[in-house]
Amino acid sequence: MARIANLSSSNQRSDKQRGPLPTLGEIVERLTRVGETEHWITSCYLKLEPRDRTRRKYQIKLKNRIKERMAWLEDRGISRNEREAIAADLERVRAHLEDPSNLPAGRGVAIFACGPMDLFEAIPLPVVLRSRLAVDRSPLVRELAALDNEFGLVYCTVYDRASARFFRLSAFGIEELPGLPVPEATRPARFHGARAQKGPGVTVQGVGEHNFHQRMREEKDKHHAAVAQRLFDLTRQGATRGVVVASTGGSANSVVTHLHPYVRDALLGTANLHPKTASAPEVIDAVLEVRRQSEREWERAHVADLLEGLGTGWGVNGIEETLRCLARGQVRTLLVDAAAHDSGVRCGESGRLTIVADGCAGEGDAQAVPDVIDEAIEDALRQGSHVDVVEDPDTRGKIDGLAALLRFVGH
């Protein structure tokens, strides 16, 4: 994976810090090597959608989660010294995010902190599944590891009549690719040749004017076809998650009609950007907004599959039933109500999650977990399952906390 401009705000790195950026894979590998430790490690995944940034709502949510986690640790009987060390790490996370210059251009961030290990890693991300705050003996890196494949590569072109820029977005950054050469434009003179013939109540366009406008249309069509061809060539270079076409004044559809069927199938949508002034952060934001709209369509498709699967045995709905399928490795796609929260336990010997008070009989001691929904997401990622956190209110209302599409039907 190439080292490219990441999603951080441009002023986050000083001149002394500039140099090759680590790839997402390198960061995941470094955090994975940490493994299980004797220290408590804070893992924070935070959504930074536009609605979360309004009046800094993300800060309020983070503060509430910090209070909840500290209360949970105290209830578990964690020693005072350990709680103070954890509180210091949580404060470092909070203080980092309070500074607007530390906010990434993307719509999410992952932060890992542990004072005794001299660990503090803030990783800008294009998206996160759900805001989560965990305190454990190891960093929760599975969402990071899965993000590269889940987000994939998205190509975006920003064009007008005379130019076209191309961008490649991955889970960890944006790279501007070579653009198209400026086409040779029709000379600025209006036209020459026969003059317009005028008569009572009628105007007939002259031959020169007709030819001029015909050349203009041909030049535009050739340019749009060249943009479409470049997108086709780019998408053939590797696995492509999507394509976004952007222009000004609602004219982005001009290129869409020229797209190869393969590229059109990958089209996420169109955006309004000007090729001469669009900055990398503006392209990122436009692409993520288009992608968010596409995700709503994916959510509706997954829930439609769920409703069909409930009748055939290939789908389950409800927290406890989904947790049982997750423990058996049956879950292909985990569907999560974005607003769902529930306490639960993990069985000490089997590792199974449950919300039933006495649900661990014969499976070891019940170990309380602060949020069984967050734990289920981590278990699903560990199994290589796809996780879809459903945001649309109408769609997620059909999910009873957790639901799943299954790999196989249990007996």
Short mmCIF file of C-alpha atoms in Angstrom, two decimals:
data_model
loop_
_atom_site.label_atom_id
_atom_site.label_comp_id
_atom_site.label_asym_id
_atom_site.label_seq_id
_atom_site.Cartn_x
_atom_site.Cartn_y
_atom_site.Cartn_z
CA MET A 1 0.00 0.00 0.00
CA ALA A 2 1.49 3.34 -1.00
CA ARG A 3 2.23 6.03 1.52
CA ILE A 4 -0.17 8.84 0.74
CA ALA A 5 -1.55 11.98 2.30
CA ASN A 6 -3.56 10.87 5.30
CA LEU A 7 -6.90 12.10 6.59
CA SER A 8 -5.44 14.29 9.32
CA SER A 9 -5.86 18.02 9.39
CA SER A 10 -2.95 19.59 7.54
CA ASN A 11 -1.58 21.33 10.63
CA GLN A 12 -1.28 18.22 12.78
CA ARG A 13 2.26 17.40 11.73
CA SER A 14 5.16 19.80 12.20
CA ASP A 15 7.94 20.21 9.66
CA LYS A 16 10.18 18.03 11.81
CA GLN A 17 7.57 15.28 11.75
CA ARG A 18 7.11 15.32 7.98
CA GLY A 19 8.27 12.26 6.12
CA PRO A 20 6.89 8.89 5.06
CA LEU A 21 3.60 8.15 6.79
CA PRO A 22 3.07 4.64 8.15
CA THR A 23 0.45 2.63 6.33
CA LEU A 24 -2.64 1.39 8.10
CA GLY A 25 -1.25 -2.14 7.88
CA GLU A 26 1.96 -1.07 9.62
CA ILE A 27 0.01 0.59 12.43
CA VAL A 28 -2.20 -2.48 12.88
CA GLU A 29 0.85 -4.74 12.96
CA ARG A 30 2.54 -2.57 15.57
CA LEU A 31 -0.55 -2.50 17.79
CA THR A 32 -1.16 -6.23 17.32
CA ARG A 33 2.35 -6.97 18.57
CA VAL A 34 1.39 -5.32 21.86
CA GLY A 35 -0.82 -8.36 22.56
CA GLU A 36 -2.10 -9.15 26.05
CA THR A 37 -0.37 -7.03 28.70
CA GLU A 38 -0.40 -6.50 32.44
CA HIS A 39 -1.54 -2.92 31.85
CA TRP A 40 -4.95 -1.52 30.96
CA ILE A 41 -5.13 -0.12 27.42
CA THR A 42 -7.78 2.36 26.31
CA SER A 43 -9.21 1.84 22.82
CA CYS A 44 -11.49 4.56 21.47
CA TYR A 45 -13.32 4.56 18.15
CA LEU A 46 -15.21 7.80 17.62
CA LYS A 47 -17.64 8.75 14.84
CA LEU A 48 -17.15 12.28 13.53
CA GLU A 49 -20.03 12.67 11.12
CA PRO A 50 -21.16 16.27 10.43
CA ARG A 51 -23.99 15.84 12.94
CA ASP A 52 -21.45 14.71 15.57
CA ARG A 53 -19.32 17.81 15.00
CA THR A 54 -22.29 20.18 15.36
CA ARG A 55 -21.84 21.98 18.67
CA ARG A 56 -19.18 19.36 19.42
CA LYS A 57 -21.72 16.67 20.25
CA TYR A 58 -18.96 14.07 19.97
CA GLN A 59 -17.32 15.57 23.07
CA ILE A 60 -20.50 15.17 25.11
CA LYS A 61 -20.86 11.55 23.99
CA LEU A 62 -17.22 10.85 24.81
CA LYS A 63 -17.50 12.37 28.29
CA ASN A 64 -20.60 10.26 29.01
CA ARG A 65 -18.82 7.09 27.89
CA ILE A 66 -15.81 7.94 30.06
CA LYS A 67 -18.07 8.28 33.11
CA GLU A 68 -19.74 4.96 32.30
CA ARG A 69 -16.44 3.13 31.91
CA MET A 70 -14.97 4.52 35.12
CA ALA A 71 -18.11 3.51 37.04
CA TRP A 72 -17.93 0.03 35.49
CA LEU A 73 -14.27 -0.36 36.49
CA GLU A 74 -15.05 0.66 40.04
CA ASP A 75 -17.91 -1.84 40.21
CA ARG A 76 -15.49 -4.55 39.06
CA GLY A 77 -13.22 -3.84 42.01
CA ILE A 78 -10.29 -2.53 39.99
CA SER A 79 -7.70 -1.05 42.35
CA ARG A 80 -7.53 2.67 42.93
CA ASN A 81 -4.03 2.96 41.45
CA GLU A 82 -5.14 1.19 38.27
CA ARG A 83 -8.25 3.35 38.01
CA GLU A 84 -6.15 6.48 38.35
CA ALA A 85 -3.84 5.31 35.54
CA ILE A 86 -6.86 4.54 33.34
CA ALA A 87 -8.43 7.91 34.19
CA ALA A 88 -5.21 9.62 33.10
CA ASP A 89 -5.32 7.82 29.75
CA LEU A 90 -8.97 8.71 29.25
CA GLU A 91 -8.17 12.34 30.02
CA ARG A 92 -5.40 12.31 27.41
CA VAL A 93 -7.90 11.00 24.85
CA ARG A 94 -10.46 13.65 25.80
CA ALA A 95 -7.91 16.49 25.74
CA HIS A 96 -6.58 15.39 22.36
CA LEU A 97 -10.04 15.51 20.80
CA GLU A 98 -10.91 18.82 22.44
CA ASP A 99 -8.30 20.55 20.28
CA PRO A 100 -9.97 21.25 16.90
CA SER A 101 -6.61 21.04 15.12
CA ASN A 102 -6.44 17.35 16.05
CA LEU A 103 -9.71 16.47 14.34
CA PRO A 104 -9.20 14.54 11.10
CA ALA A 105 -10.68 15.45 7.75
CA GLY A 106 -12.45 12.08 7.64
CA ARG A 107 -15.44 10.97 9.65
CA GLY A 108 -13.80 8.92 12.33
CA VAL A 109 -10.77 8.46 14.52
CA ALA A 110 -9.26 5.61 16.53
CA ILE A 111 -7.13 6.35 19.59
CA PHE A 112 -5.12 3.90 21.69
CA ALA A 113 -3.58 5.02 25.00
CA CYS A 114 -1.62 3.45 27.85
CA GLY A 115 0.56 5.67 30.04
CA PRO A 116 2.69 2.89 31.61
CA MET A 117 3.55 1.63 28.10
CA ASP A 118 4.16 5.13 26.73
CA LEU A 119 1.46 4.43 24.13
CA PHE A 120 -0.65 7.11 22.49
CA GLU A 121 -1.70 6.52 18.89
CA ALA A 122 -4.33 8.68 17.18
CA ILE A 123 -5.33 7.30 13.77
CA PRO A 124 -7.56 9.34 11.44
CA LEU A 125 -10.09 7.17 9.63
CA PRO A 126 -12.62 7.79 6.87
CA VAL A 127 -15.37 6.05 8.84
CA VAL A 128 -15.86 3.97 11.96
CA LEU A 129 -18.56 1.39 12.59
CA ARG A 130 -19.78 2.90 15.83
CA SER A 131 -18.46 5.06 18.66
CA ARG A 132 -16.89 2.69 21.17
CA LEU A 133 -14.74 3.12 24.25
CA ALA A 134 -13.09 0.05 25.75
CA VAL A 135 -10.58 -0.54 28.53
CA ASP A 136 -8.89 -3.91 28.28
CA ARG A 137 -5.56 -5.68 28.63
CA SER A 138 -4.95 -5.45 24.87
CA PRO A 139 -5.79 -2.89 22.17
CA LEU A 140 -8.93 -3.54 20.13
CA VAL A 141 -7.49 -3.38 16.62
CA ARG A 142 -9.82 -5.67 14.69
CA GLU A 143 -11.89 -2.82 13.29
CA LEU A 144 -8.70 -1.22 12.01
CA ALA A 145 -7.62 -4.50 10.44
CA ALA A 146 -11.00 -4.97 8.76
CA LEU A 147 -11.37 -1.37 7.61
CA ASP A 148 -8.85 -1.58 4.78
CA ASN A 149 -10.85 -4.35 3.10
CA GLU A 150 -14.26 -2.94 4.05
CA PHE A 151 -13.54 0.57 2.74
CA GLY A 152 -11.52 -0.64 -0.23
CA LEU A 153 -10.45 1.77 -2.95
CA VAL A 154 -12.70 4.58 -4.12
CA TYR A 155 -11.86 6.58 -7.23
CA CYS A 156 -13.17 10.10 -7.72
CA THR A 157 -12.94 12.37 -10.74
CA VAL A 158 -13.59 16.11 -10.57
CA TYR A 159 -13.97 17.61 -14.02
CA ASP A 160 -15.25 20.48 -16.14
CA ARG A 161 -15.34 21.12 -19.88
CA ALA A 162 -11.58 21.59 -20.19
CA SER A 163 -9.94 19.58 -17.39
CA ALA A 164 -10.25 16.54 -15.15
CA ARG A 165 -8.57 15.59 -11.87
CA PHE A 166 -8.52 12.09 -10.42
CA PHE A 167 -8.22 10.93 -6.81
CA ARG A 168 -7.80 7.54 -5.16
CA LEU A 169 -9.13 7.17 -1.61
CA SER A 170 -8.28 4.30 0.71
CA ALA A 171 -8.99 3.66 4.38
CA PHE A 172 -6.03 5.77 5.37
CA GLY A 173 -5.76 8.62 2.93
CA ILE A 174 -6.19 10.29 -0.42
CA GLU A 175 -3.83 10.45 -3.36
CA GLU A 176 -4.20 12.73 -6.37
CA LEU A 177 -3.37 10.92 -9.59
CA PRO A 178 -2.24 12.43 -12.91
CA GLY A 179 -5.04 14.32 -14.62
CA LEU A 180 -6.02 14.46 -18.25
CA PRO A 181 -4.15 16.85 -20.56
CA VAL A 182 -6.17 19.93 -21.39
CA PRO A 183 -7.84 19.26 -24.77
CA GLU A 184 -7.23 21.58 -27.68
CA ALA A 185 -10.17 23.95 -27.48
CA THR A 186 -12.20 25.38 -30.32
CA ARG A 187 -10.86 28.82 -31.26
CA PRO A 188 -12.64 31.59 -29.37
CA ALA A 189 -13.96 33.23 -32.54
CA ARG A 190 -17.68 32.65 -32.76
CA PHE A 191 -18.01 31.24 -36.26
CA HIS A 192 -17.54 32.08 -39.92
CA GLY A 193 -19.42 31.25 -43.09
CA ALA A 194 -22.93 31.91 -44.24
CA ARG A 195 -24.80 34.52 -42.29
CA ALA A 196 -28.14 33.80 -40.64
CA GLN A 197 -31.05 34.21 -43.03
CA LYS A 198 -33.88 36.25 -41.58
CA GLY A 199 -37.40 36.67 -42.78
CA PRO A 200 -40.79 37.67 -41.42
CA GLY A 201 -41.14 35.76 -38.13
CA VAL A 202 -38.35 33.28 -38.86
CA THR A 203 -34.63 32.96 -38.20
CA VAL A 204 -32.57 30.26 -39.86
CA GLN A 205 -29.26 29.39 -38.27
CA GLY A 206 -26.30 29.95 -40.56
CA VAL A 207 -24.12 27.04 -41.60
CA GLY A 208 -21.09 28.52 -39.81
CA GLU A 209 -22.88 28.80 -36.49
CA HIS A 210 -24.22 25.27 -36.79
CA ASN A 211 -20.75 23.87 -37.45
CA PHE A 212 -19.29 25.84 -34.54
CA HIS A 213 -21.78 24.46 -32.03
CA GLN A 214 -21.41 20.98 -33.49
CA ARG A 215 -17.65 21.11 -32.90
CA MET A 216 -18.26 22.30 -29.35
CA ARG A 217 -20.55 19.32 -28.66
CA GLU A 218 -18.03 16.92 -30.20
CA GLU A 219 -15.22 18.31 -28.05
CA LYS A 220 -17.31 17.95 -24.90
CA ASP A 221 -18.30 14.38 -25.78
CA LYS A 222 -14.68 13.44 -26.52
CA HIS A 223 -13.57 14.94 -23.20
CA HIS A 224 -16.29 13.14 -21.24
CA ALA A 225 -15.43 9.88 -23.01
CA ALA A 226 -11.75 10.38 -22.12
CA VAL A 227 -12.67 10.91 -18.44
CA ALA A 228 -14.77 7.73 -18.50
CA GLN A 229 -11.93 5.79 -20.13
CA ARG A 230 -9.46 6.93 -17.48
CA LEU A 231 -11.85 5.77 -14.74
CA PHE A 232 -12.13 2.40 -16.47
CA ASP A 233 -8.33 2.09 -16.66
CA LEU A 234 -7.95 3.04 -12.98
CA THR A 235 -10.57 0.60 -11.72
CA ARG A 236 -8.83 -2.25 -13.54
CA GLN A 237 -5.68 -1.75 -11.45
CA GLY A 238 -7.09 -3.29 -8.27
CA ALA A 239 -10.16 -4.11 -6.24
CA THR A 240 -12.46 -1.09 -6.42
CA ARG A 241 -15.12 -0.43 -3.83
CA GLY A 242 -16.70 2.48 -5.66
CA VAL A 243 -16.51 5.42 -8.03
CA VAL A 244 -17.66 9.01 -7.51
CA VAL A 245 -18.09 11.51 -10.34
CA ALA A 246 -18.04 15.23 -9.46
CA SER A 247 -18.49 18.45 -11.41
CA THR A 248 -20.21 21.81 -11.05
CA GLY A 249 -23.77 22.92 -11.57
CA GLY A 250 -25.28 19.45 -11.55
CA SER A 251 -23.41 18.42 -14.71
CA ALA A 252 -21.71 15.35 -13.22
CA ASN A 253 -24.11 13.07 -15.07
CA SER A 254 -22.49 14.08 -18.37
CA VAL A 255 -19.69 11.59 -17.76
CA VAL A 256 -21.97 8.93 -16.27
CA THR A 257 -23.55 8.27 -19.67
CA HIS A 258 -20.08 7.41 -21.07
CA LEU A 259 -19.08 5.00 -18.28
CA HIS A 260 -18.26 1.39 -19.08
CA PRO A 261 -20.92 -0.94 -17.58
CA TYR A 262 -18.33 -2.30 -15.13
CA VAL A 263 -17.57 1.21 -13.86
CA ARG A 264 -21.24 2.18 -13.79
CA ASP A 265 -21.96 -0.81 -11.55
CA ALA A 266 -19.34 0.57 -9.14
CA LEU A 267 -20.76 4.12 -9.24
CA LEU A 268 -21.64 5.31 -5.74
CA GLY A 269 -23.08 8.61 -6.90
CA THR A 270 -22.27 12.14 -8.01
CA ALA A 271 -21.12 15.28 -6.20
CA ASN A 272 -20.79 19.01 -6.77
CA LEU A 273 -17.13 20.13 -6.82
CA HIS A 274 -15.06 22.52 -8.91
CA PRO A 275 -11.90 20.95 -10.36
CA LYS A 276 -9.79 24.10 -10.12
CA THR A 277 -10.55 24.86 -6.48
CA ALA A 278 -11.40 21.49 -4.86
CA SER A 279 -8.97 20.64 -2.07
CA ALA A 280 -8.16 17.14 -0.84
CA PRO A 281 -10.28 17.57 2.35
CA GLU A 282 -13.21 18.77 0.22
CA VAL A 283 -12.89 15.74 -2.05
CA ILE A 284 -12.73 13.45 0.99
CA ASP A 285 -15.85 15.00 2.49
CA ALA A 286 -17.77 14.82 -0.80
CA VAL A 287 -16.83 11.18 -1.38
CA LEU A 288 -17.72 10.19 2.19
CA GLU A 289 -21.10 11.90 1.92
CA VAL A 290 -21.86 10.06 -1.33
CA ARG A 291 -20.67 6.82 0.27
CA ARG A 292 -22.91 7.44 3.29
CA GLN A 293 -25.94 7.71 1.00
CA SER A 294 -24.95 4.43 -0.67
CA GLU A 295 -24.63 2.79 2.74
CA ARG A 296 -28.28 3.57 3.43
CA GLU A 297 -29.13 1.54 0.33
CA TRP A 298 -26.88 -1.32 1.51
CA GLU A 299 -28.60 -1.22 4.91
CA ARG A 300 -32.03 -1.52 3.33
CA ALA A 301 -30.84 -4.43 1.20
CA HIS A 302 -29.37 -6.24 4.23
CA VAL A 303 -32.56 -5.78 6.27
CA ALA A 304 -34.64 -7.03 3.32
CA ASP A 305 -32.40 -10.13 3.21
CA LEU A 306 -32.87 -10.51 6.96
CA LEU A 307 -36.66 -10.44 6.75
CA GLU A 308 -36.54 -13.07 4.03
CA GLY A 309 -34.00 -15.12 5.99
CA LEU A 310 -36.19 -15.19 9.10
CA GLY A 311 -38.67 -17.29 7.18
CA THR A 312 -36.09 -19.70 5.78
CA GLY A 313 -33.85 -20.11 8.82
CA TRP A 314 -30.96 -18.14 7.30
CA GLY A 315 -31.53 -15.10 9.51
CA VAL A 316 -32.04 -14.37 13.20
CA ASN A 317 -33.29 -11.26 15.00
CA GLY A 318 -32.78 -10.35 18.64
CA ILE A 319 -29.75 -9.93 20.90
CA GLU A 320 -29.67 -13.28 22.68
CA GLU A 321 -30.42 -15.40 19.62
CA THR A 322 -27.82 -13.52 17.59
CA LEU A 323 -25.24 -13.98 20.35
CA ARG A 324 -25.86 -17.75 20.32
CA CYS A 325 -25.27 -17.86 16.55
CA LEU A 326 -22.17 -15.70 16.96
CA ALA A 327 -20.76 -18.13 19.53
CA ARG A 328 -21.26 -21.00 17.04
CA GLY A 329 -19.51 -19.09 14.22
CA GLN A 330 -22.68 -18.93 12.12
CA VAL A 331 -22.79 -15.17 11.53
CA ARG A 332 -22.00 -14.01 8.01
CA THR A 333 -23.29 -10.45 8.43
CA LEU A 334 -23.94 -8.88 11.83
CA LEU A 335 -26.62 -6.19 11.74
CA VAL A 336 -26.48 -3.69 14.60
CA ASP A 337 -29.03 -1.12 15.63
CA ALA A 338 -26.83 1.99 15.91
CA ALA A 339 -28.71 3.15 19.03
CA ALA A 340 -28.67 -0.21 20.85
CA HIS A 341 -26.88 -0.66 24.17
CA ASP A 342 -27.23 -3.50 26.68
CA SER A 343 -25.24 -4.90 29.56
CA GLY A 344 -24.27 -8.55 29.59
CA VAL A 345 -21.65 -11.11 30.54
CA ARG A 346 -19.00 -13.22 28.89
CA CYS A 347 -18.72 -16.82 30.04
CA GLY A 348 -15.23 -17.43 31.46
CA GLU A 349 -14.54 -20.82 29.83
CA SER A 350 -16.48 -20.77 26.56
CA GLY A 351 -16.09 -17.02 25.88
CA ARG A 352 -19.75 -16.85 24.85
CA LEU A 353 -21.65 -13.57 25.29
CA THR A 354 -25.11 -13.52 26.83
CA ILE A 355 -27.57 -11.09 28.38
CA VAL A 356 -29.26 -13.81 30.46
CA ALA A 357 -28.37 -13.45 34.13
CA ASP A 358 -27.65 -17.17 34.67
CA GLY A 359 -26.72 -17.93 31.07
CA CYS A 360 -23.20 -19.22 31.82
CA ALA A 361 -24.16 -22.40 33.66
CA GLY A 362 -21.41 -24.95 32.98
CA GLU A 363 -19.38 -22.46 30.87
CA GLY A 364 -17.28 -20.84 33.56
CA ASP A 365 -17.71 -17.75 35.69
CA ALA A 366 -19.79 -14.92 34.26
CA GLN A 367 -17.60 -11.87 33.61
CA ALA A 368 -19.51 -8.62 33.29
CA VAL A 369 -19.03 -6.59 30.10
CA PRO A 370 -20.03 -2.91 29.92
CA ASP A 371 -21.82 -3.17 26.57
CA VAL A 372 -22.62 -6.53 25.01
CA ILE A 373 -23.33 -4.84 21.64
CA ASP A 374 -19.78 -3.51 21.40
CA GLU A 375 -18.41 -6.90 22.46
CA ALA A 376 -20.49 -8.61 19.77
CA ILE A 377 -19.03 -6.30 17.13
CA GLU A 378 -15.51 -7.24 18.25
CA ASP A 379 -16.35 -10.97 18.20
CA ALA A 380 -17.85 -10.68 14.70
CA LEU A 381 -14.75 -8.90 13.42
CA ARG A 382 -12.59 -11.58 15.01
CA GLN A 383 -14.50 -14.22 13.03
CA GLY A 384 -14.15 -12.31 9.76
CA SER A 385 -17.85 -11.48 9.61
CA HIS A 386 -19.14 -8.38 7.88
CA VAL A 387 -20.56 -5.81 10.32
CA ASP A 388 -23.28 -3.38 9.25
CA VAL A 389 -24.24 -0.76 11.84
CA VAL A 390 -27.64 0.42 10.63
CA GLU A 391 -28.10 4.18 11.02
CA ASP A 392 -31.34 4.89 9.14
CA PRO A 393 -34.13 5.20 11.77
CA ASP A 394 -36.80 3.46 9.68
CA THR A 395 -34.49 0.60 8.75
CA ARG A 396 -32.92 -0.02 12.14
CA GLY A 397 -36.37 -0.09 13.71
CA LYS A 398 -36.69 -3.58 12.19
CA ILE A 399 -33.64 -4.83 14.12
CA ASP A 400 -34.14 -5.90 17.71
CA GLY A 401 -30.76 -4.69 18.96
CA LEU A 402 -28.79 -7.29 17.01
CA ALA A 403 -29.63 -9.46 14.02
CA ALA A 404 -27.64 -11.65 11.65
CA LEU A 405 -27.53 -13.24 8.23
CA LEU A 406 -26.04 -16.72 8.65
CA ARG A 407 -23.26 -18.70 6.98
CA PHE A 408 -24.98 -21.97 7.75
CA VAL A 409 -28.14 -23.13 9.50
CA GLY A 410 -27.56 -24.65 12.93
CA HIS A 411 -29.10 -27.81 14.24
#
